[in-house]
Amino acid sequence: MAVARGFRRFRLADVGSFVDAIQTERELCAALAHRETLPGATAKFEPALPAGFEALRPLLAEQRIRDLYTHQSRALRLIEAGSNLVLATPTASGKTLVYNFAALRESLADPESRSLYLFPLKALEWDQRQRLERDIAQLGQAASEIRVAIYDGDTPDSQRRKLRESPPQILITTPDMLHAGILPHHASWRAFFEGLRIVVIDELHTYRGIFGSHVAQLLRRLDRVAHFHGARSQFVAASATIANPGELATQLTGRAFEVVEESGAPQTARQLLLFRPTGSPYSLAARLFRLSVGLGLRTIAFTKARVITELIHQWVVEAEPALKHRISSYRAGFLPSERREIERQLFAGDLRGVVSTSALELGIDVGGLDVCLLVGYPGSQVATWQRAGRVGRTREAAIALIAQPDALDQYLVSHPRELTHRGFEHAVTDPNNADVAAAHLPCAATEVPLRADEAWLDSPDIRRIIDDLEDGGQLLRSETGSEWFSARTRPQRDVSLRQIGASYAISVEHPKTGKVEIIGTIGSANVFSECHEGAIYLHHGRQFLVTRLDRDERVVSVRALKSPHYTRAISEKQTEILTRERSRPGGGFRIVKGRVKVTKTITGFERRRIRGQDLLGTEPLDLPPTSFETVGIWLEFPDEIPQALETAGRHVMGGIHASEHAALSLFPLFALCDRHDVAGISYTRHPQIGHAAIFFYDGQPGGVGLAASMFDRIEILLDATCDLISDCPCDDGCPACVHSPKCGSGNRPIDKAAAVMTLRLLLAHDPLPERRETRGPLAKFPTLEGPVVQPDSPIPHRVIFFDLETQRSAQEVGGWHNAHLMRMALAVTYDTQTEQFETFHENDVHRLIERLGEADLVVGFNVISFDYAVLRGYTDAELLALPTFDMLAAIHQRLGYRLALGHLAEETLGVSKAGDGLQSLAWWKEGRVDEIERYCKQDVTLLVDLLRHASEHGHLCFRTKRGDRVRLPAPWQIPELIERAHARQGKGVNDTVRPRSRSGSQRKRSGDEAGQAVAPRTND
Ligand SMILES: [Zn+2]
Ligand SMILES: [Zn+2]
């Protein structure tokens, strides 16, 4: 009893005293890098319960709820109206109430109706069932018929049959079980599917990346099966706060959604404390934990690994044995009953502190807490605020982030606004990932034969996959041709929703009994790097030693161990460019998006100490290379950057490699990424590009669009990267800036100063220096696509006159040879077919290029050396292959010198030209785009009039240096110009005209580059 009294006395402490105590302790105070108060919000209620839910009113009384929050009642009204709904509000804002009300209302109204609840993890199901059962009991007689059941891997066989024959009104399961255990047997679940009205998807934000691609296919399969049984269901989804809940819900289900994201739930003010420890972040975390619990504050610490959870728990108990029964660790390895007990005690206040892995992050209600310690940045804003949402429900609370020595943590601590103001990330997934679709189509076909007229098959991509599956014998086409069947009866067995491709079973042998248990699977994409023999493999935060990797049987044998070490694979990687889909110039670089093939060989591994990361030794491995195709973006460097690094005496690869590491570490600021989601490779000279390059690509086969989502925003990422490295106080690189824990080449070579130089040049913060002439022809940006010209244009003599203006001067990009970096401000064309002018802004550039490709003749003034050179920043199309008449080039050829367009116009047509190129650049800087357009259009008009004059009179006029106005012979008849341009296209420039090829990589680059290819230093 004494303990209980003490507890009450302690509870009088508040967060203010915690903050005060921190400031009186030297070590804590020195590590405190930032402190601010996050304002609270008062609750917004809506008194009226929507009419359709009146029968559920007793539940409100039971939960001591007088009025619903505004977001709850808005959500219920939308559900009542039959909309698909996604509710994306903070942790503990009452999302569960909303979907439970939706399901219970259906069950009360019609006992034949059914609801399906999907949770991403088994652990979450129990909590939900309990809560539903409480609710049902509370509703009394009216709800006595309503049954709730969990159907998952733990459900005994005897019970499974019963559930199928007499399905509960509310069935709780996981996507994995729906995929492998329910949909394949839907015929025996007839009663359930016939009545299916509501599909609840909780933790929607977890269905992203490759898991999201799988779930998107799974939910389409669910829809087909429900449809087969005559049902059409309504979706009710709940998500953590993300930037795009509606978009994600639509991608996953293929349906339109209403979004409710403005929370009416109250929020107390919270103290945000950011710590940058000089020593171990874990001992600092343990110190804060003791301090907070000692003050009587209910405290939760989130760590990123089970080992750390145990370590902190152990240190706290050692330092303060009295706390032994008042604190606990909490992690995935615990039995469900143990976890329930911890949750209960925490909820009741019997426990004062918990050290947890991310296991507590998801929906389990542990009541309101006072202090949340984040030991290391949880990896996303979404996860950060979800964890932080555990505190501050009823009184002021504190959130402390203890930075680990890695780049992202350090960046956030020195840029706290990024944490408080950047906003939530996008959850990115690709519902059309071809590899995933190819895995699910045979599954769908066993459930209900695929029919040619199904809407979801109505896309060229899906049809192509079906054709491939038919060729490969996985799908069999019906004799009538209108249906496809699966060749195998249970293709579901070979498809895991958590990965792509073949998987390896992870098998652990019990040391005493010798009993073998499969604890999980790992995808073939990662098995060599994580489960090679000798690796220490983490599974749900537990350590295992890999004793054997059996490639034939696809089994990884492991045994549990406790080790103060970890291992890290050393690899060599190559990327091959398969297609280039889009490109554009950035500051001092060009960025390209396309498909790549990544080939990786694990050559050995390192053993390192967990604390301090000291290298203990390396061992070689002999494993075959693996490869996969994915989607990526890459930065192509102009040669001036490596040259500048060399001139400055810096390490070229060290600079590029370090830039890649740091940029990769900041990727999670922009999109919800997990480990393996995005990877990178650096080259001083990529054999297909002929220049230095950095690749970022999706780490999963087929890709999900994560790397590609940075195509338009790469400058923001590079800018943050440059800040991160420049601000790091280390001398020549450390884990907080340019060292990557995942580096395949052991962080060698790395040159921190060179990385800053590289990034500043890329971002054009520093001008590109003069190019040093190198031997041989000037390297050109590569051309992998064939000509854009369509020679069989049906309408003869379509002439397009064309001129463009740029955003930057030649000087600003290091000289005319970098015209491809000058960026188009706008372009104007005049089309003789439509007799119209057309203006193209930078975002229309690809349309412009297409338009030029439609012409029988493109007419410009200096178009070959200038306009096309600028456009080369955006395209790989070989513009020189276009049938082109360059008036300036023709004049130069005849006279041996050049004449200005304005001069020709004045002397030939008697009109004077307003403005010039410099004027146009100035207008661009002032944002006067209209002026540029007017000016550019005028040039095009002059061009049209000059050519017309030439074709009518056979000459133009100009004035010599001596002052004589003379004729310039101009025998320019359009049909002849076209003929000549096409003839030239056929021979003279044929070394640059290349046939269109699906895979650019199949073509050898010219011989002179082959010897210069430098073996890539690869990574991550
Ligand atoms: Zn550093
Ligand atoms: Zn690396």
mmCIF file of C-alpha atoms in Angstrom, residues 149-407:
data_model
loop_
_atom_site.group_PDB
_atom_site.id
_atom_site.type_symbol
_atom_site.label_atom_id
_atom_site.label_comp_id
_atom_site.label_asym_id
_atom_site.label_seq_id
_atom_site.Cartn_x
_atom_site.Cartn_y
_atom_site.Cartn_z
ATOM 1 C CA ALA A 149 -14.425 -13.754 -34.505
ATOM 2 C CA ILE A 150 -10.799 -13.662 -35.474
ATOM 3 C CA TYR A 151 -9.668 -15.805 -38.362
ATOM 4 C CA ASP A 152 -5.906 -16.011 -38.687
ATOM 5 C CA GLY A 153 -2.983 -18.381 -38.617
ATOM 6 C CA ASP A 154 -3.600 -19.112 -34.928
ATOM 7 C CA THR A 155 -7.217 -20.167 -35.422
ATOM 8 C CA PRO A 156 -7.454 -23.938 -34.798
ATOM 9 C CA ASP A 157 -8.725 -26.103 -37.669
ATOM 10 C CA SER A 158 -11.827 -27.215 -35.792
ATOM 11 C CA GLN A 159 -12.872 -23.635 -35.305
ATOM 12 C CA ARG A 160 -12.089 -22.670 -38.878
ATOM 13 C CA ARG A 161 -14.744 -25.012 -40.220
ATOM 14 C CA LYS A 162 -17.313 -23.713 -37.800
ATOM 15 C CA LEU A 163 -16.554 -20.149 -38.784
ATOM 16 C CA ARG A 164 -16.912 -20.910 -42.483
ATOM 17 C CA GLU A 165 -20.207 -22.689 -42.061
ATOM 18 C CA SER A 166 -21.693 -20.163 -39.736
ATOM 19 C CA PRO A 167 -19.740 -16.982 -40.289
ATOM 20 C CA PRO A 168 -19.778 -14.285 -37.617
ATOM 21 C CA GLN A 169 -21.311 -10.908 -38.362
ATOM 22 C CA ILE A 170 -17.907 -9.345 -37.895
ATOM 23 C CA LEU A 171 -14.839 -11.236 -39.070
ATOM 24 C CA ILE A 172 -11.420 -9.916 -38.119
ATOM 25 C CA THR A 173 -8.409 -10.969 -40.142
ATOM 26 C CA THR A 174 -5.176 -9.888 -41.799
ATOM 27 C CA PRO A 175 -4.536 -9.334 -45.519
ATOM 28 C CA ASP A 176 -2.251 -12.373 -45.493
ATOM 29 C CA MET A 177 -5.055 -14.606 -44.245
ATOM 30 C CA LEU A 178 -7.594 -13.110 -46.624
ATOM 31 C CA HIS A 179 -5.167 -13.863 -49.446
ATOM 32 C CA ALA A 180 -4.132 -17.383 -48.522
ATOM 33 C CA GLY A 181 -6.917 -18.672 -46.295
ATOM 34 C CA ILE A 182 -10.220 -17.031 -47.202
ATOM 35 C CA LEU A 183 -10.415 -15.966 -50.855
ATOM 36 C CA PRO A 184 -9.120 -19.313 -52.220
ATOM 37 C CA HIS A 185 -11.987 -21.032 -50.331
ATOM 38 C CA HIS A 186 -14.642 -18.427 -50.916
ATOM 39 C CA ALA A 187 -17.194 -21.004 -52.005
ATOM 40 C CA SER A 188 -17.268 -22.366 -48.467
ATOM 41 C CA TRP A 189 -17.562 -18.793 -47.173
ATOM 42 C CA ARG A 190 -20.632 -18.174 -49.322
ATOM 43 C CA ALA A 191 -22.820 -17.015 -46.435
ATOM 44 C CA PHE A 192 -20.193 -14.502 -45.451
ATOM 45 C CA PHE A 193 -19.571 -13.041 -48.898
ATOM 46 C CA GLU A 194 -23.259 -12.891 -49.787
ATOM 47 C CA GLY A 195 -23.845 -10.617 -46.832
ATOM 48 C CA LEU A 196 -20.640 -8.564 -47.053
ATOM 49 C CA ARG A 197 -21.547 -4.880 -46.612
ATOM 50 C CA ILE A 198 -18.687 -3.206 -44.774
ATOM 51 C CA VAL A 199 -14.954 -3.658 -45.277
ATOM 52 C CA VAL A 200 -12.914 -1.952 -42.569
ATOM 53 C CA ILE A 201 -9.272 -1.248 -43.359
ATOM 54 C CA ASP A 202 -7.422 -0.043 -40.306
ATOM 55 C CA GLU A 203 -3.882 1.363 -40.346
ATOM 56 C CA LEU A 204 -4.344 2.172 -44.024
ATOM 57 C CA HIS A 205 -1.010 4.031 -44.128
ATOM 58 C CA THR A 206 0.873 0.776 -43.549
ATOM 59 C CA TYR A 207 -0.278 -0.462 -46.957
ATOM 60 C CA ARG A 208 2.405 1.307 -48.901
ATOM 61 C CA GLY A 209 5.403 0.323 -50.981
ATOM 62 C CA ILE A 210 5.376 -3.236 -52.195
ATOM 63 C CA PHE A 211 2.954 -4.300 -49.441
ATOM 64 C CA GLY A 212 0.574 -1.645 -50.787
ATOM 65 C CA SER A 213 0.933 -3.010 -54.326
ATOM 66 C CA HIS A 214 -0.012 -6.456 -53.044
ATOM 67 C CA VAL A 215 -2.942 -5.210 -50.997
ATOM 68 C CA ALA A 216 -4.233 -3.237 -53.993
ATOM 69 C CA GLN A 217 -4.379 -6.476 -55.977
ATOM 70 C CA LEU A 218 -5.840 -8.349 -53.012
ATOM 71 C CA LEU A 219 -8.674 -5.847 -52.563
ATOM 72 C CA ARG A 220 -9.538 -6.134 -56.253
ATOM 73 C CA ARG A 221 -9.718 -9.877 -55.771
ATOM 74 C CA LEU A 222 -11.943 -9.356 -52.731
ATOM 75 C CA ASP A 223 -14.211 -7.154 -54.816
ATOM 76 C CA ARG A 224 -14.492 -9.779 -57.551
ATOM 77 C CA VAL A 225 -15.355 -12.506 -55.083
ATOM 78 C CA ALA A 226 -17.929 -10.339 -53.303
ATOM 79 C CA HIS A 227 -19.386 -9.415 -56.666
ATOM 80 C CA PHE A 228 -19.512 -13.091 -57.620
ATOM 81 C CA HIS A 229 -21.677 -13.689 -54.552
ATOM 82 C CA GLY A 230 -23.853 -10.726 -55.401
ATOM 83 C CA ALA A 231 -22.505 -8.308 -52.792
ATOM 84 C CA ARG A 232 -21.007 -4.898 -53.112
ATOM 85 C CA SER A 233 -19.376 -3.517 -50.039
ATOM 86 C CA GLN A 234 -18.609 -0.118 -48.632
ATOM 87 C CA PHE A 235 -15.086 0.686 -47.430
ATOM 88 C CA VAL A 236 -14.378 2.377 -44.116
ATOM 89 C CA ALA A 237 -10.674 3.037 -43.679
ATOM 90 C CA ALA A 238 -8.687 4.569 -40.833
ATOM 91 C CA SER A 239 -5.206 5.953 -41.284
ATOM 92 C CA ALA A 240 -2.535 7.761 -39.360
ATOM 93 C CA THR A 241 -2.145 11.316 -40.585
ATOM 94 C CA ILE A 242 -0.440 11.215 -43.982
ATOM 95 C CA ALA A 243 -0.325 13.717 -46.828
ATOM 96 C CA ASN A 244 -2.523 11.698 -49.179
ATOM 97 C CA PRO A 245 -5.054 9.460 -47.395
ATOM 98 C CA GLY A 246 -7.693 9.758 -50.123
ATOM 99 C CA GLU A 247 -5.264 9.057 -52.916
ATOM 100 C CA LEU A 248 -3.862 6.032 -51.130
ATOM 101 C CA ALA A 249 -7.324 4.641 -50.358
ATOM 102 C CA THR A 250 -8.308 5.008 -54.007
ATOM 103 C CA GLN A 251 -5.114 3.393 -55.229
ATOM 104 C CA LEU A 252 -5.661 0.449 -52.909
ATOM 105 C CA THR A 253 -9.329 -0.147 -53.644
ATOM 106 C CA GLY A 254 -9.926 1.416 -57.042
ATOM 107 C CA ARG A 255 -12.892 3.329 -55.555
ATOM 108 C CA ALA A 256 -13.572 6.989 -54.884
ATOM 109 C CA PHE A 257 -13.321 8.037 -51.227
ATOM 110 C CA GLU A 258 -14.516 10.829 -48.964
ATOM 111 C CA VAL A 259 -11.729 12.027 -46.686
ATOM 112 C CA VAL A 260 -12.146 13.269 -43.123
ATOM 113 C CA GLU A 261 -8.881 14.579 -41.753
ATOM 114 C CA GLU A 262 -9.710 17.559 -39.591
ATOM 115 C CA SER A 263 -9.699 16.332 -36.029
ATOM 116 C CA GLY A 264 -12.054 17.619 -33.383
ATOM 117 C CA ALA A 265 -10.212 15.752 -30.638
ATOM 118 C CA PRO A 266 -8.531 17.805 -27.935
ATOM 119 C CA GLN A 267 -4.803 18.072 -27.662
ATOM 120 C CA THR A 268 -2.954 19.466 -24.682
ATOM 121 C CA ALA A 269 0.113 21.647 -25.153
ATOM 122 C CA ARG A 270 3.311 19.613 -25.463
ATOM 123 C CA GLN A 271 6.936 20.382 -24.795
ATOM 124 C CA LEU A 272 9.127 19.275 -27.677
ATOM 125 C CA LEU A 273 12.713 18.582 -26.609
ATOM 126 C CA LEU A 274 15.394 17.649 -29.112
ATOM 127 C CA PHE A 275 18.597 16.124 -27.779
ATOM 128 C CA ARG A 276 21.916 15.757 -29.539
ATOM 129 C CA PRO A 277 23.958 13.557 -27.208
ATOM 130 C CA THR A 278 27.729 13.687 -27.400
ATOM 131 C CA GLY A 279 27.986 10.195 -25.960
ATOM 132 C CA SER A 280 25.678 7.234 -26.327
ATOM 133 C CA PRO A 281 22.086 8.138 -27.164
ATOM 134 C CA TYR A 282 20.975 5.035 -25.280
ATOM 135 C CA SER A 283 22.525 6.007 -21.968
ATOM 136 C CA LEU A 284 21.065 9.495 -22.358
ATOM 137 C CA ALA A 285 17.673 7.921 -23.045
ATOM 138 C CA ALA A 286 18.012 5.723 -19.956
ATOM 139 C CA ARG A 287 18.871 8.793 -17.896
ATOM 140 C CA LEU A 288 15.816 10.697 -19.136
ATOM 141 C CA PHE A 289 13.632 7.678 -18.558
ATOM 142 C CA ARG A 290 14.759 7.370 -14.943
ATOM 143 C CA LEU A 291 14.300 11.055 -14.387
ATOM 144 C CA SER A 292 10.807 11.085 -15.802
ATOM 145 C CA VAL A 293 9.583 7.928 -14.065
ATOM 146 C CA GLY A 294 11.238 9.091 -10.857
ATOM 147 C CA LEU A 295 9.123 12.238 -10.985
ATOM 148 C CA GLY A 296 6.052 10.067 -11.212
ATOM 149 C CA LEU A 297 5.357 10.843 -14.840
ATOM 150 C CA ARG A 298 3.894 8.042 -16.932
ATOM 151 C CA THR A 299 6.558 7.475 -19.519
ATOM 152 C CA ILE A 300 6.988 5.550 -22.714
ATOM 153 C CA ALA A 301 10.276 5.181 -24.563
ATOM 154 C CA PHE A 302 10.276 3.988 -28.169
ATOM 155 C CA THR A 303 13.432 2.379 -29.478
ATOM 156 C CA LYS A 304 14.217 1.123 -32.947
ATOM 157 C CA ALA A 305 15.457 -2.332 -31.996
ATOM 158 C CA ARG A 306 14.641 -4.979 -29.499
ATOM 159 C CA VAL A 307 18.252 -5.145 -28.307
ATOM 160 C CA ILE A 308 18.119 -1.475 -27.397
ATOM 161 C CA THR A 309 14.798 -1.921 -25.633
ATOM 162 C CA GLU A 310 16.339 -4.586 -23.418
ATOM 163 C CA LEU A 311 19.492 -2.574 -22.862
ATOM 164 C CA ILE A 312 17.684 0.554 -21.671
ATOM 165 C CA HIS A 313 15.337 -1.440 -19.492
ATOM 166 C CA GLN A 314 18.288 -3.227 -17.918
ATOM 167 C CA TRP A 315 20.262 -0.036 -17.251
ATOM 168 C CA VAL A 316 17.316 1.662 -15.596
ATOM 169 C CA VAL A 317 16.668 -1.290 -13.295
ATOM 170 C CA GLU A 318 20.376 -1.530 -12.433
ATOM 171 C CA ALA A 319 20.547 2.134 -11.550
ATOM 172 C CA GLU A 320 17.264 2.115 -9.645
ATOM 173 C CA PRO A 321 16.274 -1.339 -8.416
ATOM 174 C CA ALA A 322 13.197 0.138 -6.708
ATOM 175 C CA LEU A 323 11.657 0.682 -10.127
ATOM 176 C CA LYS A 324 11.901 -2.957 -11.079
ATOM 177 C CA HIS A 325 8.184 -3.660 -10.740
ATOM 178 C CA ARG A 326 7.040 -0.274 -11.923
ATOM 179 C CA ILE A 327 8.561 -0.432 -15.371
ATOM 180 C CA SER A 328 8.561 -2.974 -18.145
ATOM 181 C CA SER A 329 9.892 -3.611 -21.584
ATOM 182 C CA TYR A 330 7.449 -4.396 -24.355
ATOM 183 C CA ARG A 331 8.238 -5.987 -27.644
ATOM 184 C CA ALA A 332 7.073 -8.315 -30.356
ATOM 185 C CA GLY A 333 8.577 -11.478 -28.861
ATOM 186 C CA PHE A 334 6.204 -11.434 -25.880
ATOM 187 C CA LEU A 335 3.255 -13.765 -25.750
ATOM 188 C CA PRO A 336 -0.080 -12.112 -26.467
ATOM 189 C CA SER A 337 -1.155 -12.668 -22.852
ATOM 190 C CA GLU A 338 1.991 -10.966 -21.543
ATOM 191 C CA ARG A 339 1.436 -8.049 -23.838
ATOM 192 C CA ARG A 340 -2.228 -7.705 -22.856
ATOM 193 C CA GLU A 341 -1.160 -7.640 -19.199
ATOM 194 C CA ILE A 342 1.414 -4.897 -19.798
ATOM 195 C CA GLU A 343 -1.113 -2.866 -21.747
ATOM 196 C CA ARG A 344 -3.660 -3.305 -18.973
ATOM 197 C CA GLN A 345 -1.241 -2.250 -16.247
ATOM 198 C CA LEU A 346 -0.077 0.718 -18.237
ATOM 199 C CA PHE A 347 -3.653 1.748 -18.872
ATOM 200 C CA ALA A 348 -4.510 1.401 -15.202
ATOM 201 C CA GLY A 349 -1.428 3.326 -14.106
ATOM 202 C CA ASP A 350 0.077 0.352 -12.222
ATOM 203 C CA LEU A 351 3.051 0.588 -14.507
ATOM 204 C CA ARG A 352 4.818 3.921 -14.633
ATOM 205 C CA GLY A 353 7.110 3.337 -17.562
ATOM 206 C CA VAL A 354 7.474 1.145 -20.601
ATOM 207 C CA VAL A 355 10.405 0.761 -22.949
ATOM 208 C CA SER A 356 9.029 -0.437 -26.244
ATOM 209 C CA THR A 357 9.929 -1.275 -29.787
ATOM 210 C CA SER A 358 7.565 -0.038 -32.458
ATOM 211 C CA ALA A 359 5.164 -2.802 -31.393
ATOM 212 C CA LEU A 360 3.187 -0.301 -29.319
ATOM 213 C CA GLU A 361 3.004 2.182 -32.122
ATOM 214 C CA LEU A 362 -0.103 0.719 -33.675
ATOM 215 C CA GLY A 363 -3.620 1.155 -32.404
ATOM 216 C CA ILE A 364 -3.517 -0.389 -28.941
ATOM 217 C CA ASP A 365 -5.052 1.917 -26.370
ATOM 218 C CA VAL A 366 -2.854 2.405 -23.329
ATOM 219 C CA GLY A 367 -4.541 5.555 -22.113
ATOM 220 C CA GLY A 368 -2.928 8.967 -21.840
ATOM 221 C CA LEU A 369 0.738 9.186 -20.893
ATOM 222 C CA ASP A 370 2.906 12.124 -19.887
ATOM 223 C CA VAL A 371 6.315 11.708 -21.474
ATOM 224 C CA CYS A 372 7.267 10.099 -24.758
ATOM 225 C CA LEU A 373 10.953 9.443 -25.410
ATOM 226 C CA LEU A 374 11.868 8.719 -29.003
ATOM 227 C CA VAL A 375 15.223 6.971 -28.997
ATOM 228 C CA GLY A 376 16.217 7.818 -32.539
ATOM 229 C CA TYR A 377 13.976 9.436 -35.140
ATOM 230 C CA PRO A 378 11.283 6.880 -35.933
ATOM 231 C CA GLY A 379 11.948 7.339 -39.650
ATOM 232 C CA SER A 380 8.951 9.411 -40.646
ATOM 233 C CA GLN A 381 6.752 12.249 -39.491
ATOM 234 C CA VAL A 382 3.872 9.844 -39.612
ATOM 235 C CA ALA A 383 5.469 7.431 -37.149
ATOM 236 C CA THR A 384 6.854 10.256 -34.994
ATOM 237 C CA TRP A 385 3.507 11.881 -34.386
ATOM 238 C CA GLN A 386 1.744 8.581 -34.084
ATOM 239 C CA ARG A 387 4.082 7.625 -31.244
ATOM 240 C CA ALA A 388 3.984 11.109 -29.785
ATOM 241 C CA GLY A 389 0.189 10.835 -29.874
ATOM 242 C CA ARG A 390 0.460 8.498 -26.888
ATOM 243 C CA VAL A 391 1.004 11.520 -24.650
ATOM 244 C CA GLY A 392 -0.926 14.667 -23.894
ATOM 245 C CA ARG A 393 -4.530 13.573 -23.900
ATOM 246 C CA THR A 394 -5.508 15.123 -20.612
ATOM 247 C CA ARG A 395 -2.652 17.246 -19.338
ATOM 248 C CA GLU A 396 0.492 18.896 -20.587
ATOM 249 C CA ALA A 397 3.031 16.410 -21.854
ATOM 250 C CA ALA A 398 6.561 16.191 -23.216
ATOM 251 C CA ILE A 399 8.017 14.604 -26.322
ATOM 252 C CA ALA A 400 11.774 14.128 -26.357
ATOM 253 C CA LEU A 401 13.665 13.031 -29.441
ATOM 254 C CA ILE A 402 17.141 11.698 -28.744
ATOM 255 C CA ALA A 403 19.112 11.850 -31.972
ATOM 256 C CA GLN A 404 21.196 8.896 -32.987
ATOM 257 C CA PRO A 405 24.456 9.515 -34.802
ATOM 258 C CA ASP A 406 22.918 9.157 -38.221
ATOM 259 C CA ALA A 407 22.369 11.746 -40.868
#
